[in-house]
């Protein structure tokens, strides 16, 4: 089969389950470089396309420890570039609390350092508390997305200010640059004025890969217009299939090729010797949760303080503010469909922070991922191991060979850059 599953590994420095760090043998430091190096090495052994590191800009002390105790991702990925050779390296940087020139430099640098493996997750930052760290009032949702659209255009423009052959290094004549091949950007827009050019030659991928994970309507529009890889939040097959079809259609409406945009739902695979054993592992993990943590996380996800509602009652009518629409929508619709109580919902949220949890033997997990891929509910998956290192080892050692046997996953890297892994051509300069 020509079409192949793309895999990302989603890491916060340790496991994705809120209490995964308490599992026997699990890594429990979110700032230990060697933990991250080992995650990258294992994911590379499993031939993953990409390692993705999320980021936030405020310390929510009541929530998942990784939301508070974390390394700045681009710095960390630059270090991982030195101990890996193939895996793509993706990091979050905010379009609300950064400026385009700095972001363009950071990811172009990471692309040079890693020989073409950089990816930028352009997020608008939902957490209002971030504003206080930048002397800003948190902008409303529409303004954040309007700014993001212009931000990405400016970053991409900066990446293209240099022709590929602008650095000539002619020792005889003493000319280092052919300045006729370097242009200013001269961008003047509603949110930014950026002259350019960037102070760096064009990077190995031409344009680093752009990731997007917004779940709201403007989030999907931004993804359809600009993203190469979209991380989605879905809980079941039918929902994933219809979200996939609708985003691909949107990509087409922007005049882009839908096959060149990979949609990767987030999934936390819990792998056991049997399906029943996998559920036992999940129960053990859930047993480590404390209810205040779960309530805080769910409140943060929904943007509403839910602690005053009865835990064992049905999901109350909530008037959701202008925060993370994508997560809120996916979680509330799942909860209502399955007649969950608030306690069920916070348990689900605390497990994978609102993402899909898939329990089973390696065969069950591979069957399910294969079905989602073949029936076009996904182009691959953003794998969220509950804890490290064992949960990732289980996936790489047991599920990856199953997927390879079925012909839906690569048996070796066929290229060197992240664009190669994703089947994306190195772009010409945008005119
Ligand atoms: C897989 C995944 C990873 C994400 N990573 C981040 C992140 O690192 N930092 C962040 O601020 N938001 C992150 N988000 C949140 C979204 O990108 C988005 O900003 C948020 O959901 C609000 O936008 P929306 O209203 O369009 O959903 C992530 C979402 C998903 C699905």
CSV table of C-alpha atoms and ligand atoms in Angstrom, one decimal:
chain,number,residue,atom,x,y,z
A,1,UNK,CA,0.0,0.0,0.0
A,2,UNK,CA,1.4,3.4,-1.0
A,3,UNK,CA,-0.3,5.4,1.7
A,4,UNK,CA,1.5,4.8,5.0
A,5,UNK,CA,0.7,5.7,8.6
A,6,UNK,CA,2.5,8.7,10.0
A,7,UNK,CA,3.3,8.6,13.7
A,8,UNK,CA,4.1,11.4,16.1
A,9,UNK,CA,5.2,10.9,19.7
A,10,UNK,CA,3.6,13.5,22.0
A,11,UNK,CA,5.6,14.1,25.1
A,12,UNK,CA,5.6,16.4,28.0
A,13,UNK,CA,9.0,15.2,29.2
A,14,UNK,CA,7.3,12.3,31.0
A,15,UNK,CA,4.0,10.4,30.5
A,16,UNK,CA,0.8,11.8,29.2
A,17,UNK,CA,-1.5,10.3,31.8
A,18,UNK,CA,-1.9,12.9,34.6
A,19,UNK,CA,-0.7,10.4,37.1
A,20,UNK,CA,1.5,8.3,34.8
A,21,UNK,CA,4.7,9.4,36.6
A,22,UNK,CA,3.4,7.4,39.7
A,23,UNK,CA,3.3,4.1,37.8
A,24,UNK,CA,6.0,1.7,39.1
A,25,UNK,CA,9.2,2.2,37.1
A,26,UNK,CA,8.0,5.3,35.3
A,27,UNK,CA,10.2,8.3,34.7
A,28,UNK,CA,9.2,11.2,36.9
A,29,UNK,CA,11.3,14.2,35.9
A,30,UNK,CA,9.9,16.7,33.4
A,31,UNK,CA,13.2,18.5,33.1
A,32,UNK,CA,15.7,15.7,32.8
A,33,UNK,CA,17.4,15.8,29.3
A,34,UNK,CA,18.3,12.1,29.5
A,35,UNK,CA,14.7,11.1,29.9
A,36,UNK,CA,13.8,13.1,26.7
A,37,UNK,CA,16.8,11.7,24.9
A,38,UNK,CA,15.7,8.2,25.6
A,39,UNK,CA,12.1,9.0,24.4
A,40,UNK,CA,13.5,10.4,21.2
A,41,UNK,CA,15.8,7.4,20.7
A,42,UNK,CA,13.0,4.9,21.2
A,43,UNK,CA,10.6,6.8,18.9
A,44,UNK,CA,13.4,6.8,16.3
A,45,UNK,CA,13.8,3.1,16.7
A,46,UNK,CA,10.1,2.8,16.1
A,47,UNK,CA,10.6,4.9,12.9
A,48,UNK,CA,8.3,7.7,14.1
A,49,UNK,CA,8.0,10.7,11.8
A,50,UNK,CA,8.0,13.2,14.6
A,51,UNK,CA,8.6,13.9,18.2
A,52,UNK,CA,6.3,16.7,19.4
A,53,UNK,CA,6.8,18.7,22.6
A,54,UNK,CA,3.9,20.8,23.7
A,55,UNK,CA,4.3,24.1,25.7
A,56,UNK,CA,2.4,26.6,27.8
A,57,UNK,CA,3.3,30.0,29.1
A,58,UNK,CA,1.9,30.0,32.6
A,59,UNK,CA,2.3,27.8,35.6
A,60,UNK,CA,-1.0,26.1,36.6
A,61,UNK,CA,0.1,24.7,39.9
A,62,UNK,CA,-3.2,22.8,40.4
A,63,UNK,CA,-2.9,20.8,37.2
A,64,UNK,CA,-0.8,18.1,35.4
A,65,UNK,CA,2.8,18.5,36.7
A,66,UNK,CA,4.1,18.9,33.2
A,67,UNK,CA,2.1,22.1,32.8
A,68,UNK,CA,4.3,23.6,35.4
A,69,UNK,CA,7.6,21.8,35.4
A,70,UNK,CA,8.8,21.8,31.8
A,71,UNK,CA,11.8,22.7,29.6
A,72,UNK,CA,11.4,25.4,26.9
A,73,UNK,CA,10.8,23.1,23.9
A,74,UNK,CA,13.0,24.6,21.2
A,75,UNK,CA,16.0,24.6,23.5
A,76,UNK,CA,15.4,21.0,24.4
A,77,UNK,CA,14.9,19.9,20.8
A,78,UNK,CA,18.1,21.5,19.8
A,79,UNK,CA,19.8,19.2,22.3
A,80,UNK,CA,17.9,16.2,21.0
A,81,UNK,CA,19.0,17.0,17.4
A,82,UNK,CA,22.5,16.1,18.5
A,83,UNK,CA,21.5,12.6,19.6
A,84,UNK,CA,19.1,11.7,16.8
A,85,UNK,CA,19.5,11.5,13.1
A,86,UNK,CA,16.0,11.0,11.5
A,87,UNK,CA,13.1,11.8,13.7
A,88,UNK,CA,11.3,15.2,13.1
A,89,UNK,CA,11.5,17.6,16.0
A,90,UNK,CA,8.3,19.7,16.6
A,91,UNK,CA,7.7,22.3,19.2
A,92,UNK,CA,5.0,24.7,20.2
A,93,UNK,CA,5.4,28.4,20.0
A,94,UNK,CA,2.6,30.8,20.6
A,95,UNK,CA,1.4,33.3,18.0
A,96,UNK,CA,-0.2,35.3,20.8
A,97,UNK,CA,2.8,35.8,23.0
A,98,UNK,CA,5.8,35.7,20.5
A,99,UNK,CA,6.8,37.8,17.6
A,100,UNK,CA,7.2,36.4,14.0
A,101,UNK,CA,10.9,37.4,13.6
A,102,UNK,CA,11.9,35.5,16.7
A,103,UNK,CA,9.8,32.4,15.8
A,104,UNK,CA,11.1,32.4,12.2
A,105,UNK,CA,14.7,32.5,13.5
A,106,UNK,CA,14.2,29.8,16.2
A,107,UNK,CA,12.7,27.2,13.8
A,108,UNK,CA,15.0,28.0,10.9
A,109,UNK,CA,17.9,27.6,13.4
A,110,UNK,CA,16.5,24.3,14.6
A,111,UNK,CA,16.1,23.2,11.0
A,112,UNK,CA,19.8,24.0,10.3
A,113,UNK,CA,20.9,22.3,13.5
A,114,UNK,CA,18.9,19.2,12.8
A,115,UNK,CA,19.6,19.0,9.0
A,116,UNK,CA,16.0,19.5,8.1
A,117,UNK,CA,13.9,18.1,10.9
A,118,UNK,CA,12.1,21.1,12.4
A,119,UNK,CA,8.4,21.6,12.9
A,120,UNK,CA,6.6,24.5,14.5
A,121,UNK,CA,3.3,24.0,16.2
A,122,UNK,CA,1.6,27.3,15.8
A,123,UNK,CA,-0.8,27.7,18.8
A,124,UNK,CA,-2.9,30.7,19.8
A,125,UNK,CA,-2.6,29.9,23.5
A,126,UNK,CA,-5.9,29.3,25.3
A,127,UNK,CA,-4.7,29.9,28.9
A,128,UNK,CA,-5.7,33.4,29.9
A,129,UNK,CA,-3.1,33.4,32.7
A,130,UNK,CA,-0.4,33.7,30.1
A,131,UNK,CA,-1.2,37.3,29.6
A,132,UNK,CA,0.1,38.2,33.1
A,133,UNK,CA,3.5,37.0,32.1
A,134,UNK,CA,3.8,39.3,29.2
A,135,UNK,CA,2.2,42.4,30.5
A,136,UNK,CA,-0.8,41.8,28.2
A,137,UNK,CA,-4.6,41.3,28.6
A,138,UNK,CA,-5.3,37.9,27.0
A,139,UNK,CA,-6.9,38.7,23.6
A,140,UNK,CA,-10.3,37.2,22.7
A,141,UNK,CA,-10.5,34.1,20.6
A,142,UNK,CA,-11.2,35.8,17.2
A,143,UNK,CA,-8.4,38.3,17.7
A,144,UNK,CA,-6.0,35.5,18.6
A,145,UNK,CA,-6.8,33.6,15.4
A,146,UNK,CA,-6.7,36.8,13.3
A,147,UNK,CA,-3.3,37.5,14.7
A,148,UNK,CA,-2.2,33.9,14.1
A,149,UNK,CA,-3.1,34.0,10.5
A,150,UNK,CA,-1.0,37.1,9.8
A,151,UNK,CA,1.8,35.7,12.1
A,152,UNK,CA,2.2,32.5,10.1
A,153,UNK,CA,2.2,34.4,6.8
A,154,UNK,CA,5.0,36.7,8.1
A,155,UNK,CA,7.0,33.7,9.4
A,156,UNK,CA,6.7,31.9,6.1
A,157,UNK,CA,7.6,35.1,4.3
A,158,UNK,CA,10.8,35.5,6.4
A,159,UNK,CA,11.8,31.9,5.7
A,160,UNK,CA,11.7,32.8,2.0
A,161,UNK,CA,13.7,36.0,2.0
A,162,UNK,CA,16.8,34.2,0.9
A,163,UNK,CA,17.2,32.2,-2.3
A,164,UNK,CA,18.7,28.8,-1.8
A,165,UNK,CA,21.9,29.9,-3.5
A,166,UNK,CA,22.4,33.3,-1.8
A,167,UNK,CA,25.3,32.2,0.3
A,168,UNK,CA,28.2,31.8,-2.2
A,169,UNK,CA,31.3,31.8,0.1
A,170,UNK,CA,33.6,32.7,-2.8
A,171,UNK,CA,37.1,32.8,-1.2
A,172,UNK,CA,38.7,34.1,-4.4
A,173,UNK,CA,36.6,37.2,-4.7
A,174,UNK,CA,35.9,37.6,-1.0
A,175,UNK,CA,32.1,37.7,-1.6
A,176,UNK,CA,30.3,35.7,1.0
A,177,UNK,CA,26.8,36.6,-0.1
A,178,UNK,CA,25.1,37.3,-3.4
A,179,UNK,CA,22.9,40.1,-2.0
A,180,UNK,CA,20.9,40.2,-5.2
A,181,UNK,CA,19.4,36.9,-4.0
A,182,UNK,CA,18.3,38.2,-0.7
A,183,UNK,CA,15.1,40.4,-0.3
A,184,UNK,CA,13.4,42.3,2.4
A,185,UNK,CA,9.9,41.2,3.3
A,186,UNK,CA,8.5,44.7,4.0
A,187,UNK,CA,5.4,43.3,5.6
A,188,UNK,CA,3.0,45.9,7.0
A,189,UNK,CA,-0.3,44.5,8.3
A,190,UNK,CA,-2.9,44.9,11.1
A,191,UNK,CA,-0.8,43.2,13.8
A,192,UNK,CA,2.8,43.3,12.5
A,193,UNK,CA,5.3,45.4,10.7
A,194,UNK,CA,8.3,43.3,9.8
A,195,UNK,CA,11.0,44.5,7.4
A,196,UNK,CA,13.2,41.4,7.0
A,197,UNK,CA,15.2,39.7,5.7
A,198,UNK,CA,16.0,37.0,8.3
A,199,UNK,CA,19.7,37.0,9.3
A,200,UNK,CA,20.2,33.4,8.2
A,201,UNK,CA,20.3,31.6,4.9
A,202,UNK,CA,17.3,29.5,3.7
A,203,UNK,CA,17.0,26.4,5.9
A,204,UNK,CA,17.4,22.7,4.7
A,205,UNK,CA,13.6,22.1,4.4
A,206,UNK,CA,13.1,25.5,2.8
A,207,UNK,CA,10.1,25.9,5.1
A,208,UNK,CA,10.0,24.0,8.4
A,209,UNK,CA,6.9,21.9,8.7
A,210,UNK,CA,3.9,23.7,10.3
A,211,UNK,CA,1.7,21.8,12.8
A,212,UNK,CA,-1.7,23.0,14.0
A,213,UNK,CA,-4.0,21.8,16.7
A,214,UNK,CA,-6.9,24.2,17.0
A,215,UNK,CA,-10.2,22.6,17.4
A,216,UNK,CA,-12.6,25.6,16.9
A,217,UNK,CA,-13.9,26.8,13.6
A,218,UNK,CA,-11.2,29.4,13.2
A,219,UNK,CA,-8.7,26.8,14.4
A,220,UNK,CA,-9.8,24.5,11.6
A,221,UNK,CA,-9.7,27.3,9.1
A,222,UNK,CA,-6.1,28.2,10.1
A,223,UNK,CA,-5.1,24.5,9.9
A,224,UNK,CA,-6.8,24.1,6.5
A,225,UNK,CA,-5.0,27.2,5.1
A,226,UNK,CA,-1.5,26.7,6.6
A,227,UNK,CA,-0.8,23.4,8.3
A,228,UNK,CA,1.2,20.4,7.0
A,229,UNK,CA,0.2,18.3,10.0
A,230,UNK,CA,-3.0,18.7,12.0
A,231,UNK,CA,-3.3,17.2,15.5
A,232,UNK,CA,-7.0,16.5,16.3
A,233,UNK,CA,-8.9,15.5,19.4
A,234,UNK,CA,-11.5,12.9,18.7
A,235,UNK,CA,-13.0,10.1,20.9
A,236,UNK,CA,-14.5,7.6,18.5
A,237,UNK,CA,-14.4,6.4,14.9
A,238,UNK,CA,-17.5,8.0,13.5
A,239,UNK,CA,-16.6,11.4,15.0
A,240,UNK,CA,-13.0,11.0,13.7
A,241,UNK,CA,-14.2,10.0,10.2
A,242,UNK,CA,-16.5,12.9,9.8
A,243,UNK,CA,-14.0,15.4,11.3
A,244,UNK,CA,-11.4,14.1,8.9
A,245,UNK,CA,-13.6,14.4,5.8
A,246,UNK,CA,-14.7,17.9,6.7
A,247,UNK,CA,-11.1,19.1,7.3
A,248,UNK,CA,-9.8,17.6,4.1
A,249,UNK,CA,-12.7,19.3,2.2
A,250,UNK,CA,-11.7,22.6,3.8
A,251,UNK,CA,-8.1,22.1,2.7
A,252,UNK,CA,-9.3,21.5,-0.8
A,253,UNK,CA,-11.4,24.7,-0.7
A,254,UNK,CA,-8.2,26.6,0.1
A,255,UNK,CA,-6.8,25.3,-3.2
A,256,UNK,CA,-4.4,22.9,-1.4
A,257,UNK,CA,-3.9,19.2,-2.0
A,258,UNK,CA,-5.7,17.3,0.9
A,259,UNK,CA,-3.2,14.4,0.6
A,260,UNK,CA,-0.4,16.8,1.6
A,261,UNK,CA,-2.0,17.6,5.0
A,262,UNK,CA,-1.7,14.7,7.5
A,263,UNK,CA,-4.4,14.5,10.2
A,264,UNK,CA,-3.2,12.8,13.3
A,265,UNK,CA,-5.6,12.2,16.1
A,266,UNK,CA,-4.1,12.0,19.6
A,267,UNK,CA,-4.3,8.6,21.2
A,268,UNK,CA,-3.1,7.1,24.4
A,269,UNK,CA,-2.6,3.4,23.8
A,270,UNK,CA,-2.7,1.2,26.9
A,271,UNK,CA,-1.2,-2.1,25.8
A,272,UNK,CA,-1.6,-5.3,27.8
A,273,UNK,CA,-0.9,-8.9,27.3
A,274,UNK,CA,-4.6,-9.3,26.7
A,275,UNK,CA,-7.4,-6.7,26.4
A,276,UNK,CA,-8.4,-7.4,30.0
A,277,UNK,CA,-4.9,-6.8,31.2
A,278,UNK,CA,-4.8,-3.4,29.4
A,279,UNK,CA,-7.9,-2.4,31.2
A,280,UNK,CA,-6.3,-3.4,34.5
A,281,UNK,CA,-3.3,-1.2,33.7
A,282,UNK,CA,-5.7,1.7,33.0
A,283,UNK,CA,-7.5,1.1,36.3
A,284,UNK,CA,-4.2,1.1,38.1
A,285,UNK,CA,-3.3,4.5,36.5
A,286,UNK,CA,-6.8,5.9,37.3
A,287,UNK,CA,-6.3,4.8,40.9
A,288,UNK,CA,-3.4,7.2,41.2
A,289,UNK,CA,-5.6,10.2,40.3
A,290,UNK,CA,-6.7,12.6,42.9
A,291,UNK,CA,-10.1,14.2,42.4
A,292,UNK,CA,-8.9,17.8,42.9
A,293,UNK,CA,-6.4,17.3,40.1
A,294,UNK,CA,-9.0,15.9,37.8
A,295,UNK,CA,-11.5,18.7,38.6
A,296,UNK,CA,-8.8,21.4,38.1
A,297,UNK,CA,-7.8,19.9,34.7
A,298,UNK,CA,-11.4,19.6,33.5
A,299,UNK,CA,-12.2,23.1,34.7
A,300,UNK,CA,-9.1,24.4,32.8
A,301,UNK,CA,-10.1,22.5,29.7
A,302,UNK,CA,-13.7,23.8,29.7
A,303,UNK,CA,-12.8,27.2,31.0
A,304,UNK,CA,-15.6,26.9,33.7
A,305,UNK,CA,-15.2,26.1,37.4
A,306,UNK,CA,-17.1,22.8,37.7
A,307,UNK,CA,-16.1,22.1,41.3
A,308,UNK,CA,-19.5,23.4,42.6
A,309,UNK,CA,-21.5,20.9,40.6
A,310,UNK,CA,-22.4,17.4,42.0
A,311,UNK,CA,-19.8,14.9,40.9
A,312,UNK,CA,-22.1,12.0,40.5
A,313,UNK,CA,-24.9,13.9,38.7
A,314,UNK,CA,-25.3,14.3,34.9
A,315,UNK,CA,-23.2,16.8,33.0
A,316,UNK,CA,-24.7,20.2,33.8
A,317,UNK,CA,-25.6,22.8,31.2
A,318,UNK,CA,-22.5,24.9,31.0
A,319,UNK,CA,-22.1,28.2,29.3
A,320,UNK,CA,-18.6,27.9,27.9
A,321,UNK,CA,-16.4,30.9,27.7
A,322,UNK,CA,-14.1,31.8,24.9
A,323,UNK,CA,-11.3,29.3,25.6
A,324,UNK,CA,-10.4,25.9,24.2
A,325,UNK,CA,-13.4,25.2,22.0
A,326,UNK,CA,-11.9,22.1,20.4
A,327,UNK,CA,-11.3,20.1,23.6
A,328,UNK,CA,-14.5,21.3,25.2
A,329,UNK,CA,-16.6,20.3,22.2
A,330,UNK,CA,-15.0,16.8,21.9
A,331,UNK,CA,-15.3,16.0,25.6
A,332,UNK,CA,-18.8,17.3,26.2
A,333,UNK,CA,-20.2,15.5,23.2
A,334,UNK,CA,-18.6,12.3,24.2
A,335,UNK,CA,-19.8,12.7,27.8
A,336,UNK,CA,-23.4,13.4,26.7
A,337,UNK,CA,-23.4,10.5,24.2
A,338,UNK,CA,-22.2,8.1,26.8
A,339,UNK,CA,-24.4,9.4,29.6
A,340,UNK,CA,-21.4,10.2,31.8
A,341,UNK,CA,-21.4,11.8,35.2
A,342,UNK,CA,-19.1,14.7,35.9
A,343,UNK,CA,-16.8,12.2,37.8
A,344,UNK,CA,-16.7,9.9,34.7
A,345,UNK,CA,-15.8,13.0,32.6
A,346,UNK,CA,-13.0,14.2,34.8
A,347,UNK,CA,-11.6,10.7,35.0
A,348,UNK,CA,-11.5,10.6,31.2
A,349,UNK,CA,-10.0,14.0,31.0
A,350,UNK,CA,-7.4,13.3,33.6
A,351,UNK,CA,-6.4,10.1,31.8
A,352,UNK,CA,-5.3,11.6,28.5
A,353,UNK,CA,-6.2,15.3,29.0
A,354,UNK,CA,-9.2,14.9,26.8
A,355,UNK,CA,-7.7,12.7,24.1
A,356,UNK,CA,-8.7,9.2,23.0
A,357,UNK,CA,-7.7,6.3,25.3
A,358,UNK,CA,-7.3,3.0,23.4
A,359,UNK,CA,-7.0,-0.1,25.7
A,360,UNK,CA,-6.1,-3.6,24.4
A,361,UNK,CA,-3.6,-6.1,23.4
A,362,UNK,CA,-1.0,-5.1,20.8
A,363,UNK,CA,-3.2,-6.9,18.2
A,364,UNK,CA,-6.4,-5.0,19.3
A,365,UNK,CA,-4.5,-1.7,19.2
A,366,UNK,CA,-3.0,-2.4,15.8
A,367,UNK,CA,-6.4,-3.5,14.5
A,368,UNK,CA,-8.0,-0.3,15.6
A,369,UNK,CA,-5.3,2.0,14.3
A,370,UNK,CA,-5.3,0.2,11.0
A,371,UNK,CA,-9.1,0.5,10.6
A,372,UNK,CA,-9.0,4.2,11.4
A,373,UNK,CA,-6.2,4.7,8.9
A,374,UNK,CA,-7.5,2.5,6.1
A,375,UNK,CA,-11.1,3.9,6.4
A,376,UNK,CA,-9.8,7.4,6.4
A,377,UNK,CA,-10.5,8.6,9.9
A,378,UNK,CA,-6.8,9.4,10.2
A,379,UNK,CA,-3.5,9.7,8.3
A,380,UNK,CA,-1.7,8.5,11.3
A,381,UNK,CA,-1.6,9.1,15.1
A,382,UNK,CA,-0.1,11.3,17.7
A,383,UNK,CA,0.9,8.6,20.2
A,384,UNK,CA,0.6,9.7,23.8
A,385,UNK,CA,2.2,7.0,26.0
A,386,UNK,CA,0.7,7.1,29.5
A,387,UNK,CA,4.2,6.9,31.0
A,388,UNK,CA,7.8,6.4,30.0
A,389,UNK,CA,9.7,4.4,29.2
A,390,UNK,CA,7.7,1.2,29.3
A,391,UNK,CA,4.5,2.3,27.6
A,392,UNK,CA,6.4,3.7,24.6
A,393,UNK,CA,8.6,0.5,24.5
A,394,UNK,CA,5.4,-1.6,24.4
A,395,UNK,CA,4.1,0.4,21.5
A,396,UNK,CA,7.4,0.3,19.5
A,397,UNK,CA,8.2,-3.4,20.3
A,398,UNK,CA,4.7,-4.8,19.9
A,399,UNK,CA,2.4,-2.5,17.9
A,400,UNK,CA,4.9,-1.2,15.3
A,401,UNK,CA,5.8,-4.7,14.0
A,402,UNK,CA,2.1,-5.5,13.7
A,403,UNK,CA,1.5,-2.4,11.6
A,404,UNK,CA,4.6,-3.2,9.5
A,405,UNK,CA,3.3,-6.8,8.9
A,406,UNK,CA,0.1,-5.3,7.6
A,407,UNK,CA,1.9,-3.1,5.2
A,408,UNK,CA,0.6,0.1,6.5
A,409,UNK,CA,3.8,1.4,8.2
A,410,UNK,CA,7.4,2.0,7.0
A,411,UNK,CA,10.1,-0.6,7.7
A,412,UNK,CA,12.9,2.0,7.4
A,413,UNK,CA,13.2,5.7,7.0
A,414,UNK,CA,13.4,6.5,3.2
A,415,UNK,CA,14.6,10.1,3.6
A,416,UNK,CA,16.4,12.4,5.9
A,417,UNK,CA,14.1,15.3,6.5
A,418,UNK,CA,10.8,15.6,8.2
A,419,UNK,CA,9.3,16.6,4.9
A,420,UNK,CA,10.7,13.4,3.4
A,421,UNK,CA,9.0,11.3,6.1
A,422,UNK,CA,5.7,13.1,5.5
A,423,UNK,CA,5.9,12.9,1.7
A,424,UNK,CA,6.1,16.6,1.3
A,425,UNK,CA,8.3,18.2,-1.4
A,426,UNK,CA,10.8,20.9,-0.4
A,427,UNK,CA,8.9,24.0,-1.4
A,428,UNK,CA,10.2,26.5,-4.0
A,429,UNK,CA,10.3,30.1,-2.8
A,430,UNK,CA,6.8,31.5,-2.5
A,431,UNK,CA,6.6,34.4,-4.9
B,1,LIG,C1,-2.3,17.5,20.2
B,1,LIG,C2,-2.5,18.9,20.7
B,1,LIG,C3,-1.5,19.5,21.2
B,1,LIG,C4,-1.6,20.8,21.6
B,1,LIG,N1,-0.5,21.5,22.1
B,1,LIG,C5,-0.7,22.7,22.6
B,1,LIG,C6,0.5,23.3,23.2
B,1,LIG,O1,1.6,22.8,23.2
B,1,LIG,N2,0.3,24.6,23.7
B,1,LIG,C7,-0.9,25.2,23.7
B,1,LIG,O2,-1.0,26.3,24.2
B,1,LIG,N3,-2.0,24.6,23.2
B,1,LIG,C8,-1.9,23.4,22.6
B,1,LIG,N4,-3.0,22.8,22.1
B,1,LIG,C9,-4.2,23.5,22.1
B,1,LIG,C10,-4.7,24.0,20.8
B,1,LIG,O3,-3.7,24.1,19.8
B,1,LIG,C11,-5.5,25.3,20.8
B,1,LIG,O4,-4.7,26.4,21.0
B,1,LIG,C12,-6.5,25.3,21.8
B,1,LIG,O5,-7.2,24.1,21.6
B,1,LIG,C13,-7.5,26.5,21.6
B,1,LIG,O6,-7.9,26.7,20.3
B,1,LIG,P1,-9.3,26.2,19.8
B,1,LIG,O7,-10.3,27.1,20.5
B,1,LIG,O8,-9.2,26.5,18.3
B,1,LIG,O9,-9.4,24.8,20.1
B,1,LIG,C14,-2.9,21.5,21.6
B,1,LIG,C15,-4.0,20.8,21.1
B,1,LIG,C16,-3.8,19.5,20.7
B,1,LIG,C17,-5.0,18.8,20.1
